[in-house]
PDB file of N, CA and C in Angstrom:
ATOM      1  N   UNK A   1      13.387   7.763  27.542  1.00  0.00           N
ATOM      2  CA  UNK A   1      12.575   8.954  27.619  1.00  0.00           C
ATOM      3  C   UNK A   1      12.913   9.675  28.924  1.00  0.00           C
ATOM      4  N   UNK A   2      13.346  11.194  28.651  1.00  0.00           N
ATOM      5  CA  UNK A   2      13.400  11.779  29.900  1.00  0.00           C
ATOM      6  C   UNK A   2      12.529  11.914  30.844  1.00  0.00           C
ATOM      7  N   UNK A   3      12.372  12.557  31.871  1.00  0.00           N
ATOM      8  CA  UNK A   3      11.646  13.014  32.529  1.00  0.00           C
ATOM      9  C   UNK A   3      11.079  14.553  32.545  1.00  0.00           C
ATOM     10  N   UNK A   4      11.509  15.077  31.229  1.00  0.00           N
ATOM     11  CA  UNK A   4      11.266  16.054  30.862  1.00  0.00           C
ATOM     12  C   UNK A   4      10.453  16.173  29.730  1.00  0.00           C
ATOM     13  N   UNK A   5      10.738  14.393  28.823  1.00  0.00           N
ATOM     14  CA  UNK A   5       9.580  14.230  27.268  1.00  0.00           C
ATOM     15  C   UNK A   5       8.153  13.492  28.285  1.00  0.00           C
ATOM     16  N   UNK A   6       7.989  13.072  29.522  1.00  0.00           N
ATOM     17  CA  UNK A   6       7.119  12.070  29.736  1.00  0.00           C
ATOM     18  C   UNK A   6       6.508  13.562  30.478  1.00  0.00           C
ATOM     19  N   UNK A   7       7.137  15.003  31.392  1.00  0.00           N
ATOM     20  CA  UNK A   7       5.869  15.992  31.502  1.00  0.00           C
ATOM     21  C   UNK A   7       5.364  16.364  30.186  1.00  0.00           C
ATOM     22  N   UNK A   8       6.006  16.264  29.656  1.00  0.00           N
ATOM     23  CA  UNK A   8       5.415  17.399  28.092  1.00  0.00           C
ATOM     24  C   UNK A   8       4.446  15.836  27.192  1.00  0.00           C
ATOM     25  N   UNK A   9       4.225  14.919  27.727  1.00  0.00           N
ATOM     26  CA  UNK A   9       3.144  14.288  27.262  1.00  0.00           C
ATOM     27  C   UNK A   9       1.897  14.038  28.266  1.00  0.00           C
ATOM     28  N   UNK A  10       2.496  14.602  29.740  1.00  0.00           N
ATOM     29  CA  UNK A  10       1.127  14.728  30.292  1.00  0.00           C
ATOM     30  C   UNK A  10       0.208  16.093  30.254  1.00  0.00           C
ATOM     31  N   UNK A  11       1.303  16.926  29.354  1.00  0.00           N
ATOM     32  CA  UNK A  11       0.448  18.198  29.535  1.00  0.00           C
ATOM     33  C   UNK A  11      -0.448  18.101  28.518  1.00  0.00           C
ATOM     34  N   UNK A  12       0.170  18.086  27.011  1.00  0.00           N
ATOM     35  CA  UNK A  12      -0.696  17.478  25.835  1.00  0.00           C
ATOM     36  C   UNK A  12      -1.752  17.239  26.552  1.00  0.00           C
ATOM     37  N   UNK A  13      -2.988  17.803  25.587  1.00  0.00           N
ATOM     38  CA  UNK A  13      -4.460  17.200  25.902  1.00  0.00           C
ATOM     39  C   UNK A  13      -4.274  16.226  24.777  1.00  0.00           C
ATOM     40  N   UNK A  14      -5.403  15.377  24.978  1.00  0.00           N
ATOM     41  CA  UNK A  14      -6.105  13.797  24.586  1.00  0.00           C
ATOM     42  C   UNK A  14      -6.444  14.362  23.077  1.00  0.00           C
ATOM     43  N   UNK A  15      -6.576  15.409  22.547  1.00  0.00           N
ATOM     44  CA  UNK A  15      -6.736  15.664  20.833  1.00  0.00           C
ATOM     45  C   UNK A  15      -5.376  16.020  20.544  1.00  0.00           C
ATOM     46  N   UNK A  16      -4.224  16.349  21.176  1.00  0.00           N
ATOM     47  CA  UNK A  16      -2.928  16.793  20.820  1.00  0.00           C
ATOM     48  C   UNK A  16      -2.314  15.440  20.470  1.00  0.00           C
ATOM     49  N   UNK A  17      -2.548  14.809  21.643  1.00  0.00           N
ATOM     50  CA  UNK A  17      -1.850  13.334  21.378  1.00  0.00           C
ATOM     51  C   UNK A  17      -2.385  12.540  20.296  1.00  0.00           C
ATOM     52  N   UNK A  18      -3.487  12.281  20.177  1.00  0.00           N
ATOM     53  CA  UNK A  18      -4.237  11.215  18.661  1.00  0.00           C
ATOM     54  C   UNK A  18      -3.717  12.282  17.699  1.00  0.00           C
ATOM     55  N   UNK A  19      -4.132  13.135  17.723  1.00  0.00           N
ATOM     56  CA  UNK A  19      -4.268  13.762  16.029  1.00  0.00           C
ATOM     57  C   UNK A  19      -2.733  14.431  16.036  1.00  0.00           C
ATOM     58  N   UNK A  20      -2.367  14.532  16.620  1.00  0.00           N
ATOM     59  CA  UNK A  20      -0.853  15.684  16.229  1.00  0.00           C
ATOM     60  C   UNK A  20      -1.508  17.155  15.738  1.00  0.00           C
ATOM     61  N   UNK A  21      -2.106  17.958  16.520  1.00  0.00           N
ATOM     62  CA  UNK A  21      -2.274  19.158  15.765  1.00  0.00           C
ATOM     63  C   UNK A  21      -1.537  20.039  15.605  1.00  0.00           C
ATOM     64  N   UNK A  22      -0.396  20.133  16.735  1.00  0.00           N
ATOM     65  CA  UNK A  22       0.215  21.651  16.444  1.00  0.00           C
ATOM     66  C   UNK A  22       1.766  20.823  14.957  1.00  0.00           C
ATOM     67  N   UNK A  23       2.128  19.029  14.741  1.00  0.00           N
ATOM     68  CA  UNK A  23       2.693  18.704  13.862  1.00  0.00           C
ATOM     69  C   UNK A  23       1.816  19.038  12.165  1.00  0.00           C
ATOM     70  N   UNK A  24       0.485  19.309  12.207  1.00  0.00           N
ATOM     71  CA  UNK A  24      -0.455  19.513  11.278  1.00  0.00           C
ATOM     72  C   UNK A  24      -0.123  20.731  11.522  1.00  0.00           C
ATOM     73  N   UNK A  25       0.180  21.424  11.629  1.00  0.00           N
ATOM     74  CA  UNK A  25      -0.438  23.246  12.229  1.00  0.00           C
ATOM     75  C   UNK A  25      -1.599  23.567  12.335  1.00  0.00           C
ATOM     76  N   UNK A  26      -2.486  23.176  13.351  1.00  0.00           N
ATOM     77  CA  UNK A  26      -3.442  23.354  13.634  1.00  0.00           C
ATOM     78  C   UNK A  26      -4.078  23.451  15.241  1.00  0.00           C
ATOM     79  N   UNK A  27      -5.252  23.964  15.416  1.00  0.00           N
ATOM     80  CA  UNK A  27      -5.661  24.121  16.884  1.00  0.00           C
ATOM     81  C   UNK A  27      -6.843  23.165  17.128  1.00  0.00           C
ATOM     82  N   UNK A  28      -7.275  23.097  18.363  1.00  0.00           N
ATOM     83  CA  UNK A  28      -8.488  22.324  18.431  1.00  0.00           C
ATOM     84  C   UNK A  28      -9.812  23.085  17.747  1.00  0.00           C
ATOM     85  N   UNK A  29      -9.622  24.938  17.932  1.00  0.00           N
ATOM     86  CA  UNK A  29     -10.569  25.392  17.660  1.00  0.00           C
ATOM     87  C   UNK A  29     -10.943  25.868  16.142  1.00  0.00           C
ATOM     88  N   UNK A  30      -9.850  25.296  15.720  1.00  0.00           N
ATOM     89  CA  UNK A  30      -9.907  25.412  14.027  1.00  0.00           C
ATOM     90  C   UNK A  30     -10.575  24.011  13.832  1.00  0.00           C
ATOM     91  N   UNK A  31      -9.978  22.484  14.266  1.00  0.00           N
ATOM     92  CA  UNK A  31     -10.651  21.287  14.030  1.00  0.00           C
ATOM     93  C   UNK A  31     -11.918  21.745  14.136  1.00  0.00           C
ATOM     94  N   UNK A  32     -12.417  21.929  15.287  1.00  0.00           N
ATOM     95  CA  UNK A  32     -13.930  22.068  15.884  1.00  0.00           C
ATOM     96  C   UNK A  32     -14.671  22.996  15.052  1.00  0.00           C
ATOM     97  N   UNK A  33     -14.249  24.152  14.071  1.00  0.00           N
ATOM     98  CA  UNK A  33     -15.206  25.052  13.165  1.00  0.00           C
ATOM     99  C   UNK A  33     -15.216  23.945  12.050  1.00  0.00           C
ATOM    100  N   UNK A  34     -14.469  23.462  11.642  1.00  0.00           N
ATOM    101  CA  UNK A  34     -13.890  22.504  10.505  1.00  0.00           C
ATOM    102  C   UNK A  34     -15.209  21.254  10.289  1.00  0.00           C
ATOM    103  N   UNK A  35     -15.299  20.739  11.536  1.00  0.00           N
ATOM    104  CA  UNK A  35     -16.168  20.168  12.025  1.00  0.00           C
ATOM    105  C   UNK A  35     -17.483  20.618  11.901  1.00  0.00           C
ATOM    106  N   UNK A  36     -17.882  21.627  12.230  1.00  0.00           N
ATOM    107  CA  UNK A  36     -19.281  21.715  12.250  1.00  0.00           C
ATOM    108  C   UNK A  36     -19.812  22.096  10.942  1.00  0.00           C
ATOM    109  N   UNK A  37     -18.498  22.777  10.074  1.00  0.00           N
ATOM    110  CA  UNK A  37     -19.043  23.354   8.856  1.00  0.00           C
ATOM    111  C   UNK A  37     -19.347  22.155   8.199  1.00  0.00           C
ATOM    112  N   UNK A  38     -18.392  21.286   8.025  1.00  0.00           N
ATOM    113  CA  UNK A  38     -18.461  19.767   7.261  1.00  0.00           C
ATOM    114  C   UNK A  38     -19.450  18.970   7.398  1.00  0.00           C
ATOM    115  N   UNK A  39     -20.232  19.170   9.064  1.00  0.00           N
ATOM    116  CA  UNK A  39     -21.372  18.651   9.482  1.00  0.00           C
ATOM    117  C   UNK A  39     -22.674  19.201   8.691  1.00  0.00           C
ATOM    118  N   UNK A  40     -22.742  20.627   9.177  1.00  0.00           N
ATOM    119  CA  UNK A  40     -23.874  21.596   8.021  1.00  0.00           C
ATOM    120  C   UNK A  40     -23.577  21.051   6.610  1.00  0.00           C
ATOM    121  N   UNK A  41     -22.678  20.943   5.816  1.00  0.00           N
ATOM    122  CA  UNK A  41     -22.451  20.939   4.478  1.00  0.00           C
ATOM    123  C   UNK A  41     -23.516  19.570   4.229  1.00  0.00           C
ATOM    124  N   UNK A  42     -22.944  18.659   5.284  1.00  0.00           N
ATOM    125  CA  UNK A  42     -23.463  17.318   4.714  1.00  0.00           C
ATOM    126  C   UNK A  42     -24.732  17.004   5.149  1.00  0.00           C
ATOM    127  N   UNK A  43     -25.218  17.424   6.504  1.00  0.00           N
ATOM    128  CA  UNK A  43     -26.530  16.785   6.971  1.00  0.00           C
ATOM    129  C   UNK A  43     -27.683  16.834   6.345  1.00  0.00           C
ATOM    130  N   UNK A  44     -27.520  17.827   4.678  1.00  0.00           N
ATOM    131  CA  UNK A  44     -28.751  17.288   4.170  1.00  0.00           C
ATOM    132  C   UNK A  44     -28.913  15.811   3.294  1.00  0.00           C
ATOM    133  N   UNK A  45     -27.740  14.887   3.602  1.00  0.00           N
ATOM    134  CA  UNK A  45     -28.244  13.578   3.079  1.00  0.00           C
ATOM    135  C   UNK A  45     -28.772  12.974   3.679  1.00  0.00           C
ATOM    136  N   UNK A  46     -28.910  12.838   4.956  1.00  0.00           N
ATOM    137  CA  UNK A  46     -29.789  12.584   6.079  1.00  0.00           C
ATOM    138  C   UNK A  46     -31.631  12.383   5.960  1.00  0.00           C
ATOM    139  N   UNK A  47     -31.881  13.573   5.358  1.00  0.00           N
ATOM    140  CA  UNK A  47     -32.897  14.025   5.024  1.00  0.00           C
ATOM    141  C   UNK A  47     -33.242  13.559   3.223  1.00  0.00           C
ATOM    142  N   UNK A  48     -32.168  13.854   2.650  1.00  0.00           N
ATOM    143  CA  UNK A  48     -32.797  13.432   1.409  1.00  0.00           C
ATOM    144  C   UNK A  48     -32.665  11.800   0.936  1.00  0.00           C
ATOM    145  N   UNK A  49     -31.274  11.419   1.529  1.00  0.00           N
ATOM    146  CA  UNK A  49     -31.472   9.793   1.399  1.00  0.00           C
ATOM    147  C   UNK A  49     -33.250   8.962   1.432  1.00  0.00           C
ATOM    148  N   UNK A  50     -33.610   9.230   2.842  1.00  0.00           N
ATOM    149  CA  UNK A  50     -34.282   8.516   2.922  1.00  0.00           C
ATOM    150  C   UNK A  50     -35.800   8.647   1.841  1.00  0.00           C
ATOM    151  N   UNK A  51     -35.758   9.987   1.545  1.00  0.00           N
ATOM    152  CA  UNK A  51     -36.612  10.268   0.813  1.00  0.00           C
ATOM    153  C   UNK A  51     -36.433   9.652  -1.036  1.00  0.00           C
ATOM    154  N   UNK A  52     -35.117   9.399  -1.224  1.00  0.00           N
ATOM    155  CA  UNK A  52     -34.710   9.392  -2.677  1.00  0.00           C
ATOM    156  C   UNK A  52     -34.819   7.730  -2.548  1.00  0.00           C
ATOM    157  N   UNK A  53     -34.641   6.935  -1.348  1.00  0.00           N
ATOM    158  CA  UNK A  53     -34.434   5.373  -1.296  1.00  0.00           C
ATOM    159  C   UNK A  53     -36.169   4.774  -1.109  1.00  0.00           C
ATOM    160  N   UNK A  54     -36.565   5.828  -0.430  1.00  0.00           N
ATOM    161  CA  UNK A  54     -38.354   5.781  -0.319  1.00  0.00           C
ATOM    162  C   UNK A  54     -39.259   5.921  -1.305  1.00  0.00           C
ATOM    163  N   UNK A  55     -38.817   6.206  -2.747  1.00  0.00           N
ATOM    164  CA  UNK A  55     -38.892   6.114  -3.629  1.00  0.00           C
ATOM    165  C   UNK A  55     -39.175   4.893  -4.606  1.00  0.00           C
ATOM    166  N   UNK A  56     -38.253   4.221  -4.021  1.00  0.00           N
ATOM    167  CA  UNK A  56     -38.202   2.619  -4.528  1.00  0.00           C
ATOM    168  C   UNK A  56     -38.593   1.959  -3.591  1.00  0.00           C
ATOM    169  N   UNK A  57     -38.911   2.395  -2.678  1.00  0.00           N
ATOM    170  CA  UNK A  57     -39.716   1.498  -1.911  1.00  0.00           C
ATOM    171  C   UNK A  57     -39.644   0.997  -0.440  1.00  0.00           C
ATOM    172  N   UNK A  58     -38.816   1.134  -0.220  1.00  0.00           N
ATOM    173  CA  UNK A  58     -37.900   1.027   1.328  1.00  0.00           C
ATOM    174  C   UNK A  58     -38.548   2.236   2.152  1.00  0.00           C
ATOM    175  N   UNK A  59     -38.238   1.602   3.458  1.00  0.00           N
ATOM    176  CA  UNK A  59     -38.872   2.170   4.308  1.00  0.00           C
ATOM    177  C   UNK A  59     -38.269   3.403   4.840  1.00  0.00           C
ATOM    178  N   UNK A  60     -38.615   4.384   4.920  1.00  0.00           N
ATOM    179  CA  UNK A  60     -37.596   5.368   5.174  1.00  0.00           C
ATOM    180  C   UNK A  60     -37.177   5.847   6.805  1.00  0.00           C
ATOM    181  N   UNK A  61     -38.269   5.172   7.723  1.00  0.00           N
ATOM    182  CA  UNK A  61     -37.572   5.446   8.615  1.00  0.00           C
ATOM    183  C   UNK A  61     -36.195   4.999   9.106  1.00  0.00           C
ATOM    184  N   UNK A  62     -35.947   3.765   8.498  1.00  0.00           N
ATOM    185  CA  UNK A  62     -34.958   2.364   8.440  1.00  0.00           C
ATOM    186  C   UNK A  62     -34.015   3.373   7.700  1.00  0.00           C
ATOM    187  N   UNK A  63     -34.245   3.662   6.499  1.00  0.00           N
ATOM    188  CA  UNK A  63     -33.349   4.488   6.033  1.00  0.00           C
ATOM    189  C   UNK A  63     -32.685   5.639   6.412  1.00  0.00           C
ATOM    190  N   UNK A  64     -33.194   6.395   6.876  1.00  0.00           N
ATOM    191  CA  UNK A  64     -33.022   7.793   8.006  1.00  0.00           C
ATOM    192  C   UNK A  64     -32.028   6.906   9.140  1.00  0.00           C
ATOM    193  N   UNK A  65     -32.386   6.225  10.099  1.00  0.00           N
ATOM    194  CA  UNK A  65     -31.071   5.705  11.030  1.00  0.00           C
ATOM    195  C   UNK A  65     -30.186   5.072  10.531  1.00  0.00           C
ATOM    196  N   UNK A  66     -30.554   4.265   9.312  1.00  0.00           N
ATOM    197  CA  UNK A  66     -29.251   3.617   8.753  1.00  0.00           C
ATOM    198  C   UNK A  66     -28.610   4.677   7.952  1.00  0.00           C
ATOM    199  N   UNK A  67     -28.350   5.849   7.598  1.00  0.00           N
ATOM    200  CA  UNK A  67     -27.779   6.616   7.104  1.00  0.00           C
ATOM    201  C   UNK A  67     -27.154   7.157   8.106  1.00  0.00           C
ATOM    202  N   UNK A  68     -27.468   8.071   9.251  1.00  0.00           N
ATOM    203  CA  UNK A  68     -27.317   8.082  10.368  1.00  0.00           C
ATOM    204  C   UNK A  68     -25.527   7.053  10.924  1.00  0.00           C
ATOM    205  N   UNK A  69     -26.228   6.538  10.727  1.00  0.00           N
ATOM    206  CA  UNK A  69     -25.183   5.339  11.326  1.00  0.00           C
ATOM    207  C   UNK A  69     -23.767   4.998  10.727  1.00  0.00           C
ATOM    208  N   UNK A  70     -24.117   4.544   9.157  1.00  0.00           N
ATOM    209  CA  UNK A  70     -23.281   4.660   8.697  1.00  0.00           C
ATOM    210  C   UNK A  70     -22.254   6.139   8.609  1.00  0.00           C
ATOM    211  N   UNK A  71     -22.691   6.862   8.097  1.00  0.00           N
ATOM    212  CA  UNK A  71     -22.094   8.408   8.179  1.00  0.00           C
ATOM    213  C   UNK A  71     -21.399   8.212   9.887  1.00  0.00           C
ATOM    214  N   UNK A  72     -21.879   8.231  10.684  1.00  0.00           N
ATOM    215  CA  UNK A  72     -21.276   8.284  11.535  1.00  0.00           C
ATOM    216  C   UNK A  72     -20.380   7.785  11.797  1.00  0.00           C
ATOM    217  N   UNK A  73     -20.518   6.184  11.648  1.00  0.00           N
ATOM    218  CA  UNK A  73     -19.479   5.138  11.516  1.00  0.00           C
ATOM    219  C   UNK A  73     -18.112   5.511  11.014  1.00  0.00           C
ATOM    220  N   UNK A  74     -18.552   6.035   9.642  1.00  0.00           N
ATOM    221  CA  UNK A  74     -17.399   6.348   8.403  1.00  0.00           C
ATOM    222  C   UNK A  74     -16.501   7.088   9.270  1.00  0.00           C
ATOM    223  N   UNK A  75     -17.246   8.159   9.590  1.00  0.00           N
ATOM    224  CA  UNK A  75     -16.289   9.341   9.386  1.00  0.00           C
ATOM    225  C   UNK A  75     -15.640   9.076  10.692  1.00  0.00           C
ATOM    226  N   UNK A  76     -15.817   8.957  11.867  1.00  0.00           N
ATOM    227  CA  UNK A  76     -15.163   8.042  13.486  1.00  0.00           C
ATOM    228  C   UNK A  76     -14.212   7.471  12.731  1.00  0.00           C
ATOM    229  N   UNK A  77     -14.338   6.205  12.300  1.00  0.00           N
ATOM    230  CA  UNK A  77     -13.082   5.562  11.749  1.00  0.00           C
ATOM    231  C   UNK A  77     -12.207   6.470  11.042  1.00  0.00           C
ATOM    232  N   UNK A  78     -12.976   6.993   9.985  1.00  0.00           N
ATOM    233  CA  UNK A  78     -11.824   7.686   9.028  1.00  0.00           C
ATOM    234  C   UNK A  78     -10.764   8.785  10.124  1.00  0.00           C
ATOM    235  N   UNK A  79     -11.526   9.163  10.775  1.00  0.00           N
ATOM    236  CA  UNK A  79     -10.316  10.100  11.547  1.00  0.00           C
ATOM    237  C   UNK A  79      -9.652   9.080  13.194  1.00  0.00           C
ATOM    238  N   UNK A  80     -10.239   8.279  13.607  1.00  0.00           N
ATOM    239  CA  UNK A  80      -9.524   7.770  14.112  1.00  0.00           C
ATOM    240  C   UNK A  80      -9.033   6.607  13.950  1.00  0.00           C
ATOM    241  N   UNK A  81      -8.512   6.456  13.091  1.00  0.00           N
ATOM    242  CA  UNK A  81      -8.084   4.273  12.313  1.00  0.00           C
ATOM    243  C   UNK A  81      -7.170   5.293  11.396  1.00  0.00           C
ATOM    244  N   UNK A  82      -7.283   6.294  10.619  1.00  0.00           N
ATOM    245  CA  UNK A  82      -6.657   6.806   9.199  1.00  0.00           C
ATOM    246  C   UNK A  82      -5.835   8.099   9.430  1.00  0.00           C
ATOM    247  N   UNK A  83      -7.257   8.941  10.877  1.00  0.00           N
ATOM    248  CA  UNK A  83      -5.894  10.121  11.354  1.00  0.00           C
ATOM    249  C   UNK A  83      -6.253  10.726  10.053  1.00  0.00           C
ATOM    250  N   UNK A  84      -7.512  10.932   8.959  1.00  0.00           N
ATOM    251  CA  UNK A  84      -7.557  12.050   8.383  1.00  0.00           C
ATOM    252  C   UNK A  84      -8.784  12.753   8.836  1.00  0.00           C
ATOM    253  N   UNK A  85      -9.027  13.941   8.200  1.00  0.00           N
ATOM    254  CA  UNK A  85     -10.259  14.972   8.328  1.00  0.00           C
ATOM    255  C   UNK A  85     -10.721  14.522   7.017  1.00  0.00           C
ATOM    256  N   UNK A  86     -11.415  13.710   6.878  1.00  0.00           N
ATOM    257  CA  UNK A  86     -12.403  13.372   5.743  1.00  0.00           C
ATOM    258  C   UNK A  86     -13.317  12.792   6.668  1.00  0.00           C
ATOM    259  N   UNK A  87     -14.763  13.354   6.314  1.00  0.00           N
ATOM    260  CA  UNK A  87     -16.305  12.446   6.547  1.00  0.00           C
ATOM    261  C   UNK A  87     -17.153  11.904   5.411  1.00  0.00           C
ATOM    262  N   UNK A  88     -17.616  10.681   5.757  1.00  0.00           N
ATOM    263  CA  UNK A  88     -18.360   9.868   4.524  1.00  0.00           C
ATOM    264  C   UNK A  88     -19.595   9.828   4.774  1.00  0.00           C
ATOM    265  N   UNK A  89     -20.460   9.435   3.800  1.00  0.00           N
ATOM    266  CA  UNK A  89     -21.916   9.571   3.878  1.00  0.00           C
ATOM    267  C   UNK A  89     -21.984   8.918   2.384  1.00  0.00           C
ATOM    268  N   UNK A  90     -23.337   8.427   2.417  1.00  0.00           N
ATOM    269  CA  UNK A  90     -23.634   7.357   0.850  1.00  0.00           C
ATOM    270  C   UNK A  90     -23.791   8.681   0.086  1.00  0.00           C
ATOM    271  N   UNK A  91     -23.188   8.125  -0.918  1.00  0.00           N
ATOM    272  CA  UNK A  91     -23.563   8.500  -2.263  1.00  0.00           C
ATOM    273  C   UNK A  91     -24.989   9.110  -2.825  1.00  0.00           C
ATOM    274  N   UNK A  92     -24.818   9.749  -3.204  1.00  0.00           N
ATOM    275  CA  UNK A  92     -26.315  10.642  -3.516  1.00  0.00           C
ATOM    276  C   UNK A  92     -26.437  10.141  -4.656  1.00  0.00           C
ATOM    277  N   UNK A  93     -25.655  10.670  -5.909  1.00  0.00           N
ATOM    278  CA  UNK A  93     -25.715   9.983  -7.099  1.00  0.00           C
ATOM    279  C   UNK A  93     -26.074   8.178  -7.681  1.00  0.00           C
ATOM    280  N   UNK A  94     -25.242   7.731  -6.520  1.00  0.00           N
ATOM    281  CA  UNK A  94     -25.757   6.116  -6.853  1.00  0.00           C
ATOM    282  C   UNK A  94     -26.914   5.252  -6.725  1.00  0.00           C
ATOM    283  N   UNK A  95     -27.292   6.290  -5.248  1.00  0.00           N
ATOM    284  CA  UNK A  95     -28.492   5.868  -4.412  1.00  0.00           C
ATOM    285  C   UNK A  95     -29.915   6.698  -5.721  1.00  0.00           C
ATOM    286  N   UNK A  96     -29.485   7.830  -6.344  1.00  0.00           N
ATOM    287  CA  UNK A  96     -30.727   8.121  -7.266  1.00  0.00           C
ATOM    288  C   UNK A  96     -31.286   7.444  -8.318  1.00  0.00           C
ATOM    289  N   UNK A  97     -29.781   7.153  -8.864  1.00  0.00           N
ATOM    290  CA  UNK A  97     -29.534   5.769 -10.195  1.00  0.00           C
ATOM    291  C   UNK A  97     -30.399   4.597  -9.564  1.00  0.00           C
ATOM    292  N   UNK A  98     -29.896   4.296  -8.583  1.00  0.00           N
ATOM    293  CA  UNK A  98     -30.239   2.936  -7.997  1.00  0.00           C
ATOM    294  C   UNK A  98     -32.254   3.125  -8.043  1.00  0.00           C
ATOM    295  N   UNK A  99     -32.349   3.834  -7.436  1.00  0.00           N
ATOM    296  CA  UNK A  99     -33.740   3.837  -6.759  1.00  0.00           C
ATOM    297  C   UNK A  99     -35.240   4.332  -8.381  1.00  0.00           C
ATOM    298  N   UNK A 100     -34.445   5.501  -9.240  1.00  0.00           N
ATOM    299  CA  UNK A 100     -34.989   5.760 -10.391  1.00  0.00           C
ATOM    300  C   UNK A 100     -34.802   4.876 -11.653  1.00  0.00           C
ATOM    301  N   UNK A 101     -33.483   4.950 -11.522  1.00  0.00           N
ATOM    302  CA  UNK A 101     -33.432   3.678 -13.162  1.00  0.00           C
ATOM    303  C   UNK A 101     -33.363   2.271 -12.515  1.00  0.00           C
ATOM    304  N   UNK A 102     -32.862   2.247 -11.942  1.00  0.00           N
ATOM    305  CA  UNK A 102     -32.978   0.238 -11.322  1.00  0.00           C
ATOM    306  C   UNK A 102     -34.355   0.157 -11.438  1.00  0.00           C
ATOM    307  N   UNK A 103     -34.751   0.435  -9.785  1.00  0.00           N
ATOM    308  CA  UNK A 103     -36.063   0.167  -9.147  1.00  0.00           C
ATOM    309  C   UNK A 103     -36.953   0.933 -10.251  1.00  0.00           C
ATOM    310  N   UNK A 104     -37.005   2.164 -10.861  1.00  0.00           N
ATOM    311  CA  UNK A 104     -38.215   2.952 -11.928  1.00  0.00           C
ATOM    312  C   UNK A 104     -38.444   2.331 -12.634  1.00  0.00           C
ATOM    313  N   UNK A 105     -37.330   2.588 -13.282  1.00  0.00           N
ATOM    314  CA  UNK A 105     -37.372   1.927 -15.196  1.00  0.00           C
ATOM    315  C   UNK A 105     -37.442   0.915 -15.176  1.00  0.00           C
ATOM    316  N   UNK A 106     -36.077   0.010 -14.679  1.00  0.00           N
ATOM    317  CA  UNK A 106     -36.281  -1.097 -14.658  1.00  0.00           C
ATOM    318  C   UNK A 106     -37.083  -2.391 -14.361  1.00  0.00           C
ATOM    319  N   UNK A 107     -37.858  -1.650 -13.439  1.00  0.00           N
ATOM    320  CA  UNK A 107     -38.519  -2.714 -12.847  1.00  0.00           C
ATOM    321  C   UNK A 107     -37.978  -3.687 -12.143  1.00  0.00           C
ATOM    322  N   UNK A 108     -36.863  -3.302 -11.430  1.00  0.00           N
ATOM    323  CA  UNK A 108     -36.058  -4.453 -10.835  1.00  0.00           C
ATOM    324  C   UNK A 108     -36.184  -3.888  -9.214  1.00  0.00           C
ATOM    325  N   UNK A 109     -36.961  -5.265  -7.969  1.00  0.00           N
ATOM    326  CA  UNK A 109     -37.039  -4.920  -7.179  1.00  0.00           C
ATOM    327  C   UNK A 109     -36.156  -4.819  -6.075  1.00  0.00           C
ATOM    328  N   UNK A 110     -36.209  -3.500  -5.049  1.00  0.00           N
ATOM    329  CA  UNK A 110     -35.060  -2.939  -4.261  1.00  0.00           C
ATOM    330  C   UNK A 110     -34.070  -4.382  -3.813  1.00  0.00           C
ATOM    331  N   UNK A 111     -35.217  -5.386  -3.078  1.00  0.00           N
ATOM    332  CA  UNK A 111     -35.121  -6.228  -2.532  1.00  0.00           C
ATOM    333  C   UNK A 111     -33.667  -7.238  -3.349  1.00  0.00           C
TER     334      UNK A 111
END
């Protein structure tokens, strides 16, 4: 490595180097709108999880941070372990099934 590839990796900022943006064609300030929209899109599972799992019976404050958490979890890893722009969050659909026909109908407890 020259001494000409080792300045041009101290200039790189710390999101140039992990993610490769300008090899993506992209800026930080495109990531960062990217980001918040994806954030708005999703943060109402936050809110409705705990309410749709509170349903069947679970406690929802437990539910509210453990959603929280996980989502957070996911999506950290997914972009830094995988290096993609995808964020995760539970399932809406499974968690309704689960909590209405399991726990409703069924009579089968959360537990």
């Amino acid at each position: 490595m020259s001494k000409q590839d080792i300045s041009l990796d101290v200039k790189q900022g710390l999101l140039e180097r992990v993610f490769k943006l300008k090899q993506h064609g992209t800026t930080a300030r495109t990531e960062t709108i990217a980001g918040i929209t994806t954030f708005l899109t999703m943060v109402y599972i936050v809110f409705v999880n705990p309410q749709i799992l509170g349903a069947a019976g679970m406690d929802t404050q437990a539910v509210f941070v453990t959603t929280c958490l996980i989502a957070a979890f996911g999506s950290i890893f997914m972009g830094l372990l995988a290096n993609l722009p995808v964020a995760l969050a539970p399932a809406m659909g499974l968690n309704a099934f689960f909590a209405f026909v399991v726990v409703g109908a069924m009579g089968i407890s959360w537990q």
